Amino acid sequence: MSRFFDGKLSALEPYTPGEQPKDMKKLIKLNTNESPFPPSPRVFEALTRESIEQLRLYPALGITELHRATADFYGIAPEQVFTANGSDEALAFCFHGLCPNGAAFADLTYGFYPVFAGMFQIPYRIIPLREDFTLNIADYAGLRETIFLANPNAPTGLYLEPDRIRALLEQDRDRLVVVDEAYIDFGGESSVALLPEYDNLLVIQTFSKSRQLAGGRLGLAFGSTELIGDLNTLKFSFNPYSVNHLTLLEGAAAMRDRTYFDACRREIIRVRDDTTRELRLRGFSIPESLANFIFAAPPGMSGRTYYEKLRERGILVRYFAGARTDGYVRITIGSEEQMKALLAATDEILKEV
Ligand code: PMP
């Protein structure tokens, strides 16, 4: 740390992203919940010579084709759509500007939440999940903090039905609930449908998982026009142009290609369910995931050992150290071929231990 670093932030513990290895050819990468498929063919078509020439200009502000495509997809107004440089940026704005009474979130959830809270000096309350990793809505009754909820949750993959989200919203209509739907497209139902009834709801989504654009950095928020206005106030006080011109075009193209979106997510769901079944047959314990990953506890060894043995065999998954996570690894659902390789490696490892 230099002597110039602000003492207020000296305790900041930054988020540790999953490893992005340089030599990708040698590794099967199942550690950061990216898509195994390329972006939609329409994204390739959107990146024309003309669109690249436009890079000399600042990107468009206000309502763009991306806003309209998204609004059409969900049947909401374009003014209810906020765009950000990845959903991490949208979440950062929520912590920075939408937590007047602090924040509250589960003990086992997206690891960036406490980091944002630290960055913006927002006090936060941790609400432990039950023993089986499920979330009990009643634990949130009476809390005044802004609630952050990943649905499906990470790293467990467990999903809350819309009636559970509704119950949470009903607890206090003057308390904001931020539902982080990074993984909603792999079998869950989006809470966007609740927006006409609840102005204390903000939904966050990303193009990184189900729309094959993790490298494009594009996230969305959906809420009342007032909430979206607040997010734009924050964005325009920080970096109005945080979503670049090409990403705006890529996002609109991906959002308009419903057929490709559906085909990719259906395939992930199919492969996820097959992989879960196969691993359970081998004695793994796996909570029911509606995400593009599974949280899997191998039989007879720790999560760390399984992680290390997979790595020796060129397969990269994510291990989270910690009392509740020690027995598990998080495995991103890749292509069918990649998951076959995972199962073959797992059979070898199980013989070994
Ligand atoms: N929310 C959750 C629950 C996530 O797992 C992730 C991905 N790490 C994000 C948000 C952020 O995704 P991105 O910034 O790529 O949109």
PDB file of C-alpha atoms in Angstrom, residues 40-328:
ATOM      1  CA  SER A  40     -25.283 -15.117 -31.242  1.00  0.00           C
ATOM      2  CA  PRO A  41     -24.540 -14.975 -34.995  1.00  0.00           C
ATOM      3  CA  ARG A  42     -26.406 -11.654 -34.941  1.00  0.00           C
ATOM      4  CA  VAL A  43     -23.689 -10.232 -32.681  1.00  0.00           C
ATOM      5  CA  PHE A  44     -21.099 -11.039 -35.345  1.00  0.00           C
ATOM      6  CA  GLU A  45     -23.263  -9.310 -37.949  1.00  0.00           C
ATOM      7  CA  ALA A  46     -23.593  -6.217 -35.760  1.00  0.00           C
ATOM      8  CA  LEU A  47     -19.836  -5.707 -35.671  1.00  0.00           C
ATOM      9  CA  THR A  48     -19.486  -4.182 -39.127  1.00  0.00           C
ATOM     10  CA  ARG A  49     -16.790  -1.867 -40.465  1.00  0.00           C
ATOM     11  CA  GLU A  50     -19.240   1.027 -40.080  1.00  0.00           C
ATOM     12  CA  SER A  51     -19.968   0.188 -36.471  1.00  0.00           C
ATOM     13  CA  ILE A  52     -16.245   0.094 -35.719  1.00  0.00           C
ATOM     14  CA  GLU A  53     -15.756   3.447 -37.456  1.00  0.00           C
ATOM     15  CA  GLN A  54     -18.326   4.865 -35.028  1.00  0.00           C
ATOM     16  CA  LEU A  55     -15.870   4.215 -32.204  1.00  0.00           C
ATOM     17  CA  ARG A  56     -14.395   7.675 -32.801  1.00  0.00           C
ATOM     18  CA  LEU A  57     -17.601   9.054 -31.266  1.00  0.00           C
ATOM     19  CA  TYR A  58     -18.812   8.645 -27.694  1.00  0.00           C
ATOM     20  CA  PRO A  59     -21.479   5.975 -27.309  1.00  0.00           C
ATOM     21  CA  ALA A  60     -25.168   6.871 -27.483  1.00  0.00           C
ATOM     22  CA  LEU A  61     -26.837   8.079 -24.284  1.00  0.00           C
ATOM     23  CA  GLY A  62     -30.468   7.756 -23.272  1.00  0.00           C
ATOM     24  CA  ILE A  63     -32.826   5.209 -24.790  1.00  0.00           C
ATOM     25  CA  THR A  64     -30.991   3.019 -27.316  1.00  0.00           C
ATOM     26  CA  GLU A  65     -31.932   0.016 -29.419  1.00  0.00           C
ATOM     27  CA  LEU A  66     -30.665  -2.127 -26.533  1.00  0.00           C
ATOM     28  CA  HIS A  67     -33.214  -0.528 -24.200  1.00  0.00           C
ATOM     29  CA  ARG A  68     -35.994  -1.094 -26.743  1.00  0.00           C
ATOM     30  CA  ALA A  69     -34.997  -4.707 -27.447  1.00  0.00           C
ATOM     31  CA  THR A  70     -34.885  -5.445 -23.706  1.00  0.00           C
ATOM     32  CA  ALA A  71     -38.146  -3.657 -23.009  1.00  0.00           C
ATOM     33  CA  ASP A  72     -39.814  -5.664 -25.821  1.00  0.00           C
ATOM     34  CA  PHE A  73     -38.422  -8.912 -24.430  1.00  0.00           C
ATOM     35  CA  TYR A  74     -39.940  -8.266 -20.995  1.00  0.00           C
ATOM     36  CA  GLY A  75     -42.987  -6.192 -21.931  1.00  0.00           C
ATOM     37  CA  ILE A  76     -41.896  -3.162 -19.901  1.00  0.00           C
ATOM     38  CA  ALA A  77     -41.132   0.454 -20.849  1.00  0.00           C
ATOM     39  CA  PRO A  78     -37.638   1.293 -22.164  1.00  0.00           C
ATOM     40  CA  GLU A  79     -37.451   3.868 -19.337  1.00  0.00           C
ATOM     41  CA  GLN A  80     -37.507   0.964 -16.887  1.00  0.00           C
ATOM     42  CA  VAL A  81     -34.214  -0.357 -18.248  1.00  0.00           C
ATOM     43  CA  PHE A  82     -30.786   0.699 -16.981  1.00  0.00           C
ATOM     44  CA  THR A  83     -27.555  -0.342 -18.706  1.00  0.00           C
ATOM     45  CA  ALA A  84     -24.211  -0.837 -16.988  1.00  0.00           C
ATOM     46  CA  ASN A  85     -20.692  -2.109 -17.598  1.00  0.00           C
ATOM     47  CA  GLY A  86     -21.512  -5.599 -16.371  1.00  0.00           C
ATOM     48  CA  SER A  87     -24.050  -6.279 -13.657  1.00  0.00           C
ATOM     49  CA  ASP A  88     -21.237  -5.723 -11.150  1.00  0.00           C
ATOM     50  CA  GLU A  89     -21.392  -2.045 -12.033  1.00  0.00           C
ATOM     51  CA  ALA A  90     -25.178  -1.936 -11.601  1.00  0.00           C
ATOM     52  CA  LEU A  91     -24.783  -3.649  -8.211  1.00  0.00           C
ATOM     53  CA  ALA A  92     -22.071  -1.170  -7.233  1.00  0.00           C
ATOM     54  CA  PHE A  93     -24.487   1.717  -7.888  1.00  0.00           C
ATOM     55  CA  CYS A  94     -27.128  -0.008  -5.757  1.00  0.00           C
ATOM     56  CA  PHE A  95     -24.727  -0.287  -2.827  1.00  0.00           C
ATOM     57  CA  HIS A  96     -23.433   3.233  -3.321  1.00  0.00           C
ATOM     58  CA  GLY A  97     -26.724   5.051  -3.668  1.00  0.00           C
ATOM     59  CA  LEU A  98     -29.661   2.812  -2.726  1.00  0.00           C
ATOM     60  CA  CYS A  99     -28.732   1.669   0.794  1.00  0.00           C
ATOM     61  CA  PRO A 100     -29.777   4.552   3.065  1.00  0.00           C
ATOM     62  CA  ASN A 101     -30.283   2.064   5.934  1.00  0.00           C
ATOM     63  CA  GLY A 102     -27.398  -0.238   5.081  1.00  0.00           C
ATOM     64  CA  ALA A 103     -27.537  -3.593   3.307  1.00  0.00           C
ATOM     65  CA  ALA A 104     -28.498  -7.141   4.254  1.00  0.00           C
ATOM     66  CA  PHE A 105     -27.656 -10.378   2.468  1.00  0.00           C
ATOM     67  CA  ALA A 106     -27.020 -14.080   3.091  1.00  0.00           C
ATOM     68  CA  ASP A 107     -23.817 -15.496   4.560  1.00  0.00           C
ATOM     69  CA  LEU A 108     -23.356 -17.647   1.494  1.00  0.00           C
ATOM     70  CA  THR A 109     -24.046 -15.642  -1.641  1.00  0.00           C
ATOM     71  CA  TYR A 110     -22.235 -13.609  -4.291  1.00  0.00           C
ATOM     72  CA  GLY A 111     -18.879 -12.700  -2.778  1.00  0.00           C
ATOM     73  CA  PHE A 112     -18.895  -9.219  -4.254  1.00  0.00           C
ATOM     74  CA  TYR A 113     -21.696  -7.943  -1.982  1.00  0.00           C
ATOM     75  CA  PRO A 114     -19.515  -7.456   1.116  1.00  0.00           C
ATOM     76  CA  VAL A 115     -16.787  -5.983  -1.082  1.00  0.00           C
ATOM     77  CA  PHE A 116     -19.123  -3.328  -2.493  1.00  0.00           C
ATOM     78  CA  ALA A 117     -20.326  -2.579   1.020  1.00  0.00           C
ATOM     79  CA  GLY A 118     -16.699  -2.107   2.114  1.00  0.00           C
ATOM     80  CA  MET A 119     -15.872   0.046  -0.881  1.00  0.00           C
ATOM     81  CA  PHE A 120     -18.777   2.408  -0.253  1.00  0.00           C
ATOM     82  CA  GLN A 121     -18.611   2.134   3.542  1.00  0.00           C
ATOM     83  CA  ILE A 122     -22.139   0.773   3.798  1.00  0.00           C
ATOM     84  CA  PRO A 123     -22.877  -1.071   7.045  1.00  0.00           C
ATOM     85  CA  TYR A 124     -24.265  -4.532   6.373  1.00  0.00           C
ATOM     86  CA  ARG A 125     -26.009  -7.362   8.129  1.00  0.00           C
ATOM     87  CA  ILE A 126     -25.404 -11.033   7.297  1.00  0.00           C
ATOM     88  CA  ILE A 127     -28.416 -13.340   7.410  1.00  0.00           C
ATOM     89  CA  PRO A 128     -27.287 -16.992   7.589  1.00  0.00           C
ATOM     90  CA  LEU A 129     -28.892 -19.490   5.229  1.00  0.00           C
ATOM     91  CA  ARG A 130     -30.353 -22.626   6.777  1.00  0.00           C
ATOM     92  CA  GLU A 131     -28.241 -25.742   7.186  1.00  0.00           C
ATOM     93  CA  ASP A 132     -29.338 -26.998   3.744  1.00  0.00           C
ATOM     94  CA  PHE A 133     -28.434 -23.625   2.141  1.00  0.00           C
ATOM     95  CA  THR A 134     -32.076 -22.623   1.635  1.00  0.00           C
ATOM     96  CA  LEU A 135     -33.136 -19.081   2.421  1.00  0.00           C
ATOM     97  CA  ASN A 136     -35.871 -18.424   4.940  1.00  0.00           C
ATOM     98  CA  ILE A 137     -37.854 -15.314   3.951  1.00  0.00           C
ATOM     99  CA  ALA A 138     -39.062 -14.900   7.543  1.00  0.00           C
ATOM    100  CA  ASP A 139     -35.465 -14.103   8.591  1.00  0.00           C
ATOM    101  CA  TYR A 140     -35.794 -10.815   6.717  1.00  0.00           C
ATOM    102  CA  ALA A 141     -39.009  -9.631   8.368  1.00  0.00           C
ATOM    103  CA  GLY A 142     -38.523  -6.362  10.220  1.00  0.00           C
ATOM    104  CA  LEU A 143     -35.168  -5.533   8.597  1.00  0.00           C
ATOM    105  CA  ARG A 144     -34.909  -1.998   7.241  1.00  0.00           C
ATOM    106  CA  GLU A 145     -31.741  -2.532   5.225  1.00  0.00           C
ATOM    107  CA  THR A 146     -31.783  -2.826   1.440  1.00  0.00           C
ATOM    108  CA  ILE A 147     -31.938  -6.571   0.756  1.00  0.00           C
ATOM    109  CA  PHE A 148     -29.616  -8.147  -1.819  1.00  0.00           C
ATOM    110  CA  LEU A 149     -30.649 -11.550  -3.012  1.00  0.00           C
ATOM    111  CA  ALA A 150     -29.072 -13.593  -5.789  1.00  0.00           C
ATOM    112  CA  ASN A 151     -31.769 -15.710  -7.429  1.00  0.00           C
ATOM    113  CA  PRO A 152     -30.752 -18.402  -8.207  1.00  0.00           C
ATOM    114  CA  ASN A 153     -28.168 -18.018  -5.478  1.00  0.00           C
ATOM    115  CA  ALA A 154     -24.454 -18.367  -6.050  1.00  0.00           C
ATOM    116  CA  PRO A 155     -22.637 -20.614  -5.408  1.00  0.00           C
ATOM    117  CA  THR A 156     -25.460 -23.000  -4.454  1.00  0.00           C
ATOM    118  CA  GLY A 157     -27.724 -22.616  -7.508  1.00  0.00           C
ATOM    119  CA  LEU A 158     -30.797 -22.745  -5.260  1.00  0.00           C
ATOM    120  CA  TYR A 159     -33.808 -20.856  -6.585  1.00  0.00           C
ATOM    121  CA  LEU A 160     -36.654 -18.972  -4.924  1.00  0.00           C
ATOM    122  CA  GLU A 161     -40.077 -19.068  -6.617  1.00  0.00           C
ATOM    123  CA  PRO A 162     -41.742 -15.721  -7.446  1.00  0.00           C
ATOM    124  CA  ASP A 163     -44.226 -16.149  -4.577  1.00  0.00           C
ATOM    125  CA  ARG A 164     -41.233 -16.132  -2.152  1.00  0.00           C
ATOM    126  CA  ILE A 165     -39.924 -12.910  -3.717  1.00  0.00           C
ATOM    127  CA  ARG A 166     -43.413 -11.472  -3.479  1.00  0.00           C
ATOM    128  CA  ALA A 167     -43.545 -12.364   0.228  1.00  0.00           C
ATOM    129  CA  LEU A 168     -40.238 -10.597   0.760  1.00  0.00           C
ATOM    130  CA  LEU A 169     -41.485  -7.495  -1.081  1.00  0.00           C
ATOM    131  CA  GLU A 170     -44.711  -7.533   0.944  1.00  0.00           C
ATOM    132  CA  GLN A 171     -42.836  -7.518   4.271  1.00  0.00           C
ATOM    133  CA  ASP A 172     -42.147  -3.801   3.901  1.00  0.00           C
ATOM    134  CA  ARG A 173     -43.082  -1.778   0.855  1.00  0.00           C
ATOM    135  CA  ASP A 174     -40.711   0.994   1.957  1.00  0.00           C
ATOM    136  CA  ARG A 175     -37.708  -1.314   1.866  1.00  0.00           C
ATOM    137  CA  LEU A 176     -35.880  -1.944  -1.390  1.00  0.00           C
ATOM    138  CA  VAL A 177     -35.197  -5.513  -2.509  1.00  0.00           C
ATOM    139  CA  VAL A 178     -32.503  -5.999  -5.159  1.00  0.00           C
ATOM    140  CA  VAL A 179     -32.875  -9.363  -6.895  1.00  0.00           C
ATOM    141  CA  ASP A 180     -29.685 -10.326  -8.719  1.00  0.00           C
ATOM    142  CA  GLU A 181     -30.807 -12.572 -11.567  1.00  0.00           C
ATOM    143  CA  ALA A 182     -27.416 -13.337 -13.101  1.00  0.00           C
ATOM    144  CA  TYR A 183     -28.511 -16.991 -13.454  1.00  0.00           C
ATOM    145  CA  ILE A 184     -32.275 -16.687 -13.932  1.00  0.00           C
ATOM    146  CA  ASP A 185     -32.374 -17.908 -17.540  1.00  0.00           C
ATOM    147  CA  PHE A 186     -31.431 -21.509 -16.723  1.00  0.00           C
ATOM    148  CA  GLY A 187     -34.828 -22.596 -15.478  1.00  0.00           C
ATOM    149  CA  GLY A 188     -36.093 -19.852 -13.171  1.00  0.00           C
ATOM    150  CA  GLU A 189     -38.798 -17.277 -13.677  1.00  0.00           C
ATOM    151  CA  SER A 190     -37.747 -13.622 -13.640  1.00  0.00           C
ATOM    152  CA  SER A 191     -39.128 -11.295 -10.994  1.00  0.00           C
ATOM    153  CA  VAL A 192     -39.442  -8.617 -13.687  1.00  0.00           C
ATOM    154  CA  ALA A 193     -43.076  -9.784 -13.894  1.00  0.00           C
ATOM    155  CA  LEU A 194     -43.598  -8.356 -10.382  1.00  0.00           C
ATOM    156  CA  LEU A 195     -42.499  -4.841 -11.330  1.00  0.00           C
ATOM    157  CA  PRO A 196     -45.992  -3.502 -12.151  1.00  0.00           C
ATOM    158  CA  GLU A 197     -47.053  -4.354  -8.575  1.00  0.00           C
ATOM    159  CA  TYR A 198     -43.951  -3.448  -6.567  1.00  0.00           C
ATOM    160  CA  ASP A 199     -41.952  -0.243  -6.773  1.00  0.00           C
ATOM    161  CA  ASN A 200     -39.641  -1.524  -4.019  1.00  0.00           C
ATOM    162  CA  LEU A 201     -38.161  -4.098  -6.415  1.00  0.00           C
ATOM    163  CA  LEU A 202     -35.048  -3.726  -8.533  1.00  0.00           C
ATOM    164  CA  VAL A 203     -33.979  -6.625 -10.758  1.00  0.00           C
ATOM    165  CA  ILE A 204     -30.390  -6.985 -11.980  1.00  0.00           C
ATOM    166  CA  GLN A 205     -29.376  -9.119 -14.953  1.00  0.00           C
ATOM    167  CA  THR A 206     -26.257  -9.778 -16.985  1.00  0.00           C
ATOM    168  CA  PHE A 207     -25.264 -10.690 -20.540  1.00  0.00           C
ATOM    169  CA  SER A 208     -22.308 -12.683 -19.170  1.00  0.00           C
ATOM    170  CA  LYS A 209     -23.999 -16.047 -18.663  1.00  0.00           C
ATOM    171  CA  SER A 210     -27.066 -16.802 -20.784  1.00  0.00           C
ATOM    172  CA  ARG A 211     -26.200 -14.358 -23.580  1.00  0.00           C
ATOM    173  CA  GLN A 212     -22.573 -15.302 -24.177  1.00  0.00           C
ATOM    174  CA  LEU A 213     -21.085 -11.817 -23.705  1.00  0.00           C
ATOM    175  CA  ALA A 214     -19.007 -11.942 -20.518  1.00  0.00           C
ATOM    176  CA  GLY A 215     -16.172 -10.173 -22.303  1.00  0.00           C
ATOM    177  CA  GLY A 216     -18.485  -7.470 -23.651  1.00  0.00           C
ATOM    178  CA  ARG A 217     -19.278  -6.342 -20.073  1.00  0.00           C
ATOM    179  CA  LEU A 218     -22.973  -5.628 -20.118  1.00  0.00           C
ATOM    180  CA  GLY A 219     -25.441  -5.636 -17.272  1.00  0.00           C
ATOM    181  CA  LEU A 220     -28.987  -4.417 -16.848  1.00  0.00           C
ATOM    182  CA  ALA A 221     -31.257  -3.222 -14.089  1.00  0.00           C
ATOM    183  CA  PHE A 222     -35.068  -3.152 -14.249  1.00  0.00           C
ATOM    184  CA  GLY A 223     -37.238  -1.127 -11.925  1.00  0.00           C
ATOM    185  CA  SER A 224     -39.695   1.724 -11.644  1.00  0.00           C
ATOM    186  CA  THR A 225     -38.834   4.733 -13.821  1.00  0.00           C
ATOM    187  CA  GLU A 226     -37.958   6.563 -10.568  1.00  0.00           C
ATOM    188  CA  LEU A 227     -35.466   3.894  -9.471  1.00  0.00           C
ATOM    189  CA  ILE A 228     -33.949   3.752 -12.950  1.00  0.00           C
ATOM    190  CA  GLY A 229     -33.728   7.550 -12.819  1.00  0.00           C
ATOM    191  CA  ASP A 230     -31.780   7.262  -9.546  1.00  0.00           C
ATOM    192  CA  LEU A 231     -29.383   4.757 -11.093  1.00  0.00           C
ATOM    193  CA  ASN A 232     -28.862   7.116 -14.022  1.00  0.00           C
ATOM    194  CA  THR A 233     -28.167   9.980 -11.609  1.00  0.00           C
ATOM    195  CA  LEU A 234     -25.445   7.825 -10.058  1.00  0.00           C
ATOM    196  CA  LYS A 235     -24.093   6.729 -13.444  1.00  0.00           C
ATOM    197  CA  PHE A 236     -24.020  10.287 -14.791  1.00  0.00           C
ATOM    198  CA  SER A 237     -22.126  11.343 -11.661  1.00  0.00           C
ATOM    199  CA  PHE A 238     -19.464   8.737 -12.310  1.00  0.00           C
ATOM    200  CA  ASN A 239     -19.101   7.583 -15.928  1.00  0.00           C
ATOM    201  CA  PRO A 240     -22.038   8.219 -18.290  1.00  0.00           C
ATOM    202  CA  TYR A 241     -20.299   6.287 -21.074  1.00  0.00           C
ATOM    203  CA  SER A 242     -19.554   3.128 -19.139  1.00  0.00           C
ATOM    204  CA  VAL A 243     -21.183   0.906 -21.795  1.00  0.00           C
ATOM    205  CA  ASN A 244     -19.168   1.186 -24.993  1.00  0.00           C
ATOM    206  CA  HIS A 245     -20.626   1.625 -28.446  1.00  0.00           C
ATOM    207  CA  LEU A 246     -19.886  -1.897 -29.708  1.00  0.00           C
ATOM    208  CA  THR A 247     -21.297  -3.494 -26.580  1.00  0.00           C
ATOM    209  CA  LEU A 248     -24.556  -1.571 -27.000  1.00  0.00           C
ATOM    210  CA  LEU A 249     -24.864  -3.058 -30.504  1.00  0.00           C
ATOM    211  CA  GLU A 250     -23.855  -6.542 -29.362  1.00  0.00           C
ATOM    212  CA  GLY A 251     -26.359  -6.452 -26.521  1.00  0.00           C
ATOM    213  CA  ALA A 252     -29.245  -5.390 -28.749  1.00  0.00           C
ATOM    214  CA  ALA A 253     -28.375  -8.092 -31.283  1.00  0.00           C
ATOM    215  CA  ALA A 254     -28.163 -10.783 -28.586  1.00  0.00           C
ATOM    216  CA  MET A 255     -31.433  -9.661 -26.998  1.00  0.00           C
ATOM    217  CA  ARG A 256     -33.271  -9.790 -30.363  1.00  0.00           C
ATOM    218  CA  ASP A 257     -32.065 -13.327 -31.085  1.00  0.00           C
ATOM    219  CA  ARG A 258     -34.556 -15.234 -28.999  1.00  0.00           C
ATOM    220  CA  THR A 259     -34.073 -18.467 -30.928  1.00  0.00           C
ATOM    221  CA  TYR A 260     -30.354 -18.671 -30.230  1.00  0.00           C
ATOM    222  CA  PHE A 261     -30.843 -17.608 -26.594  1.00  0.00           C
ATOM    223  CA  ASP A 262     -33.411 -20.357 -26.045  1.00  0.00           C
ATOM    224  CA  ALA A 263     -31.324 -23.014 -27.806  1.00  0.00           C
ATOM    225  CA  CYS A 264     -28.227 -22.231 -25.712  1.00  0.00           C
ATOM    226  CA  ARG A 265     -29.979 -22.136 -22.384  1.00  0.00           C
ATOM    227  CA  ARG A 266     -31.952 -25.311 -23.091  1.00  0.00           C
ATOM    228  CA  GLU A 267     -28.727 -27.111 -23.876  1.00  0.00           C
ATOM    229  CA  ILE A 268     -27.121 -25.897 -20.622  1.00  0.00           C
ATOM    230  CA  ILE A 269     -30.163 -27.067 -18.656  1.00  0.00           C
ATOM    231  CA  ARG A 270     -30.057 -30.490 -20.324  1.00  0.00           C
ATOM    232  CA  VAL A 271     -26.330 -30.939 -19.711  1.00  0.00           C
ATOM    233  CA  ARG A 272     -26.659 -29.636 -16.143  1.00  0.00           C
ATOM    234  CA  ASP A 273     -29.355 -32.138 -15.292  1.00  0.00           C
ATOM    235  CA  ASP A 274     -27.407 -35.011 -16.883  1.00  0.00           C
ATOM    236  CA  THR A 275     -24.198 -34.042 -15.068  1.00  0.00           C
ATOM    237  CA  THR A 276     -26.017 -33.706 -11.741  1.00  0.00           C
ATOM    238  CA  ARG A 277     -27.550 -37.154 -12.163  1.00  0.00           C
ATOM    239  CA  GLU A 278     -24.213 -38.725 -13.091  1.00  0.00           C
ATOM    240  CA  LEU A 279     -22.363 -37.147 -10.172  1.00  0.00           C
ATOM    241  CA  ARG A 280     -25.085 -38.107  -7.704  1.00  0.00           C
ATOM    242  CA  LEU A 281     -24.799 -41.700  -8.920  1.00  0.00           C
ATOM    243  CA  ARG A 282     -21.136 -41.451  -7.931  1.00  0.00           C
ATOM    244  CA  GLY A 283     -22.056 -40.339  -4.421  1.00  0.00           C
ATOM    245  CA  PHE A 284     -21.868 -36.563  -4.791  1.00  0.00           C
ATOM    246  CA  SER A 285     -24.185 -34.372  -2.790  1.00  0.00           C
ATOM    247  CA  ILE A 286     -25.570 -31.520  -4.929  1.00  0.00           C
ATOM    248  CA  PRO A 287     -28.310 -29.012  -4.073  1.00  0.00           C
ATOM    249  CA  GLU A 288     -30.949 -28.611  -6.802  1.00  0.00           C
ATOM    250  CA  SER A 289     -29.478 -25.989  -9.140  1.00  0.00           C
ATOM    251  CA  LEU A 290     -31.396 -23.768 -11.537  1.00  0.00           C
ATOM    252  CA  ALA A 291     -28.198 -22.025 -12.612  1.00  0.00           C
ATOM    253  CA  ASN A 292     -25.470 -22.762 -15.192  1.00  0.00           C
ATOM    254  CA  PHE A 293     -23.351 -24.304 -12.451  1.00  0.00           C
ATOM    255  CA  ILE A 294     -23.702 -26.887  -9.723  1.00  0.00           C
ATOM    256  CA  PHE A 295     -22.387 -26.862  -6.172  1.00  0.00           C
ATOM    257  CA  ALA A 296     -21.051 -30.352  -5.707  1.00  0.00           C
ATOM    258  CA  ALA A 297     -19.663 -32.137  -2.641  1.00  0.00           C
ATOM    259  CA  PRO A 298     -17.527 -35.147  -3.639  1.00  0.00           C
ATOM    260  CA  PRO A 299     -17.730 -38.307  -1.527  1.00  0.00           C
ATOM    261  CA  GLY A 300     -14.786 -39.091   0.742  1.00  0.00           C
ATOM    262  CA  MET A 301     -12.656 -36.013   0.090  1.00  0.00           C
ATOM    263  CA  SER A 302     -12.703 -32.285   0.665  1.00  0.00           C
ATOM    264  CA  GLY A 303     -13.706 -29.789  -1.984  1.00  0.00           C
ATOM    265  CA  ARG A 304     -10.133 -28.546  -2.082  1.00  0.00           C
ATOM    266  CA  THR A 305      -8.725 -32.025  -2.780  1.00  0.00           C
ATOM    267  CA  TYR A 306     -11.216 -32.623  -5.587  1.00  0.00           C
ATOM    268  CA  TYR A 307     -10.452 -29.162  -7.013  1.00  0.00           C
ATOM    269  CA  GLU A 308      -6.706 -29.872  -6.948  1.00  0.00           C
ATOM    270  CA  LYS A 309      -7.057 -33.314  -8.498  1.00  0.00           C
ATOM    271  CA  LEU A 310      -9.244 -31.935 -11.289  1.00  0.00           C
ATOM    272  CA  ARG A 311      -6.718 -29.186 -11.897  1.00  0.00           C
ATOM    273  CA  GLU A 312      -3.893 -31.736 -12.244  1.00  0.00           C
ATOM    274  CA  ARG A 313      -6.028 -33.237 -15.005  1.00  0.00           C
ATOM    275  CA  GLY A 314      -6.518 -29.917 -16.777  1.00  0.00           C
ATOM    276  CA  ILE A 315     -10.005 -29.135 -15.493  1.00  0.00           C
ATOM    277  CA  LEU A 316     -10.538 -25.878 -13.678  1.00  0.00           C
ATOM    278  CA  VAL A 317     -13.470 -25.514 -11.261  1.00  0.00           C
ATOM    279  CA  ARG A 318     -13.973 -23.072  -8.375  1.00  0.00           C
ATOM    280  CA  TYR A 319     -13.268 -23.864  -4.769  1.00  0.00           C
ATOM    281  CA  PHE A 320     -14.299 -21.457  -2.004  1.00  0.00           C
ATOM    282  CA  ALA A 321     -12.444 -21.851   1.290  1.00  0.00           C
ATOM    283  CA  GLY A 322     -14.721 -21.476   4.308  1.00  0.00           C
ATOM    284  CA  ALA A 323     -16.528 -23.464   6.964  1.00  0.00           C
ATOM    285  CA  ARG A 324     -19.721 -23.928   4.943  1.00  0.00           C
ATOM    286  CA  THR A 325     -18.094 -24.367   1.553  1.00  0.00           C
ATOM    287  CA  ASP A 326     -15.129 -26.602   2.367  1.00  0.00           C
ATOM    288  CA  GLY A 327     -16.781 -29.800   1.225  1.00  0.00           C
ATOM    289  CA  TYR A 328     -17.848 -28.395  -2.157  1.00  0.00           C
TER     290      TYR A 328
END
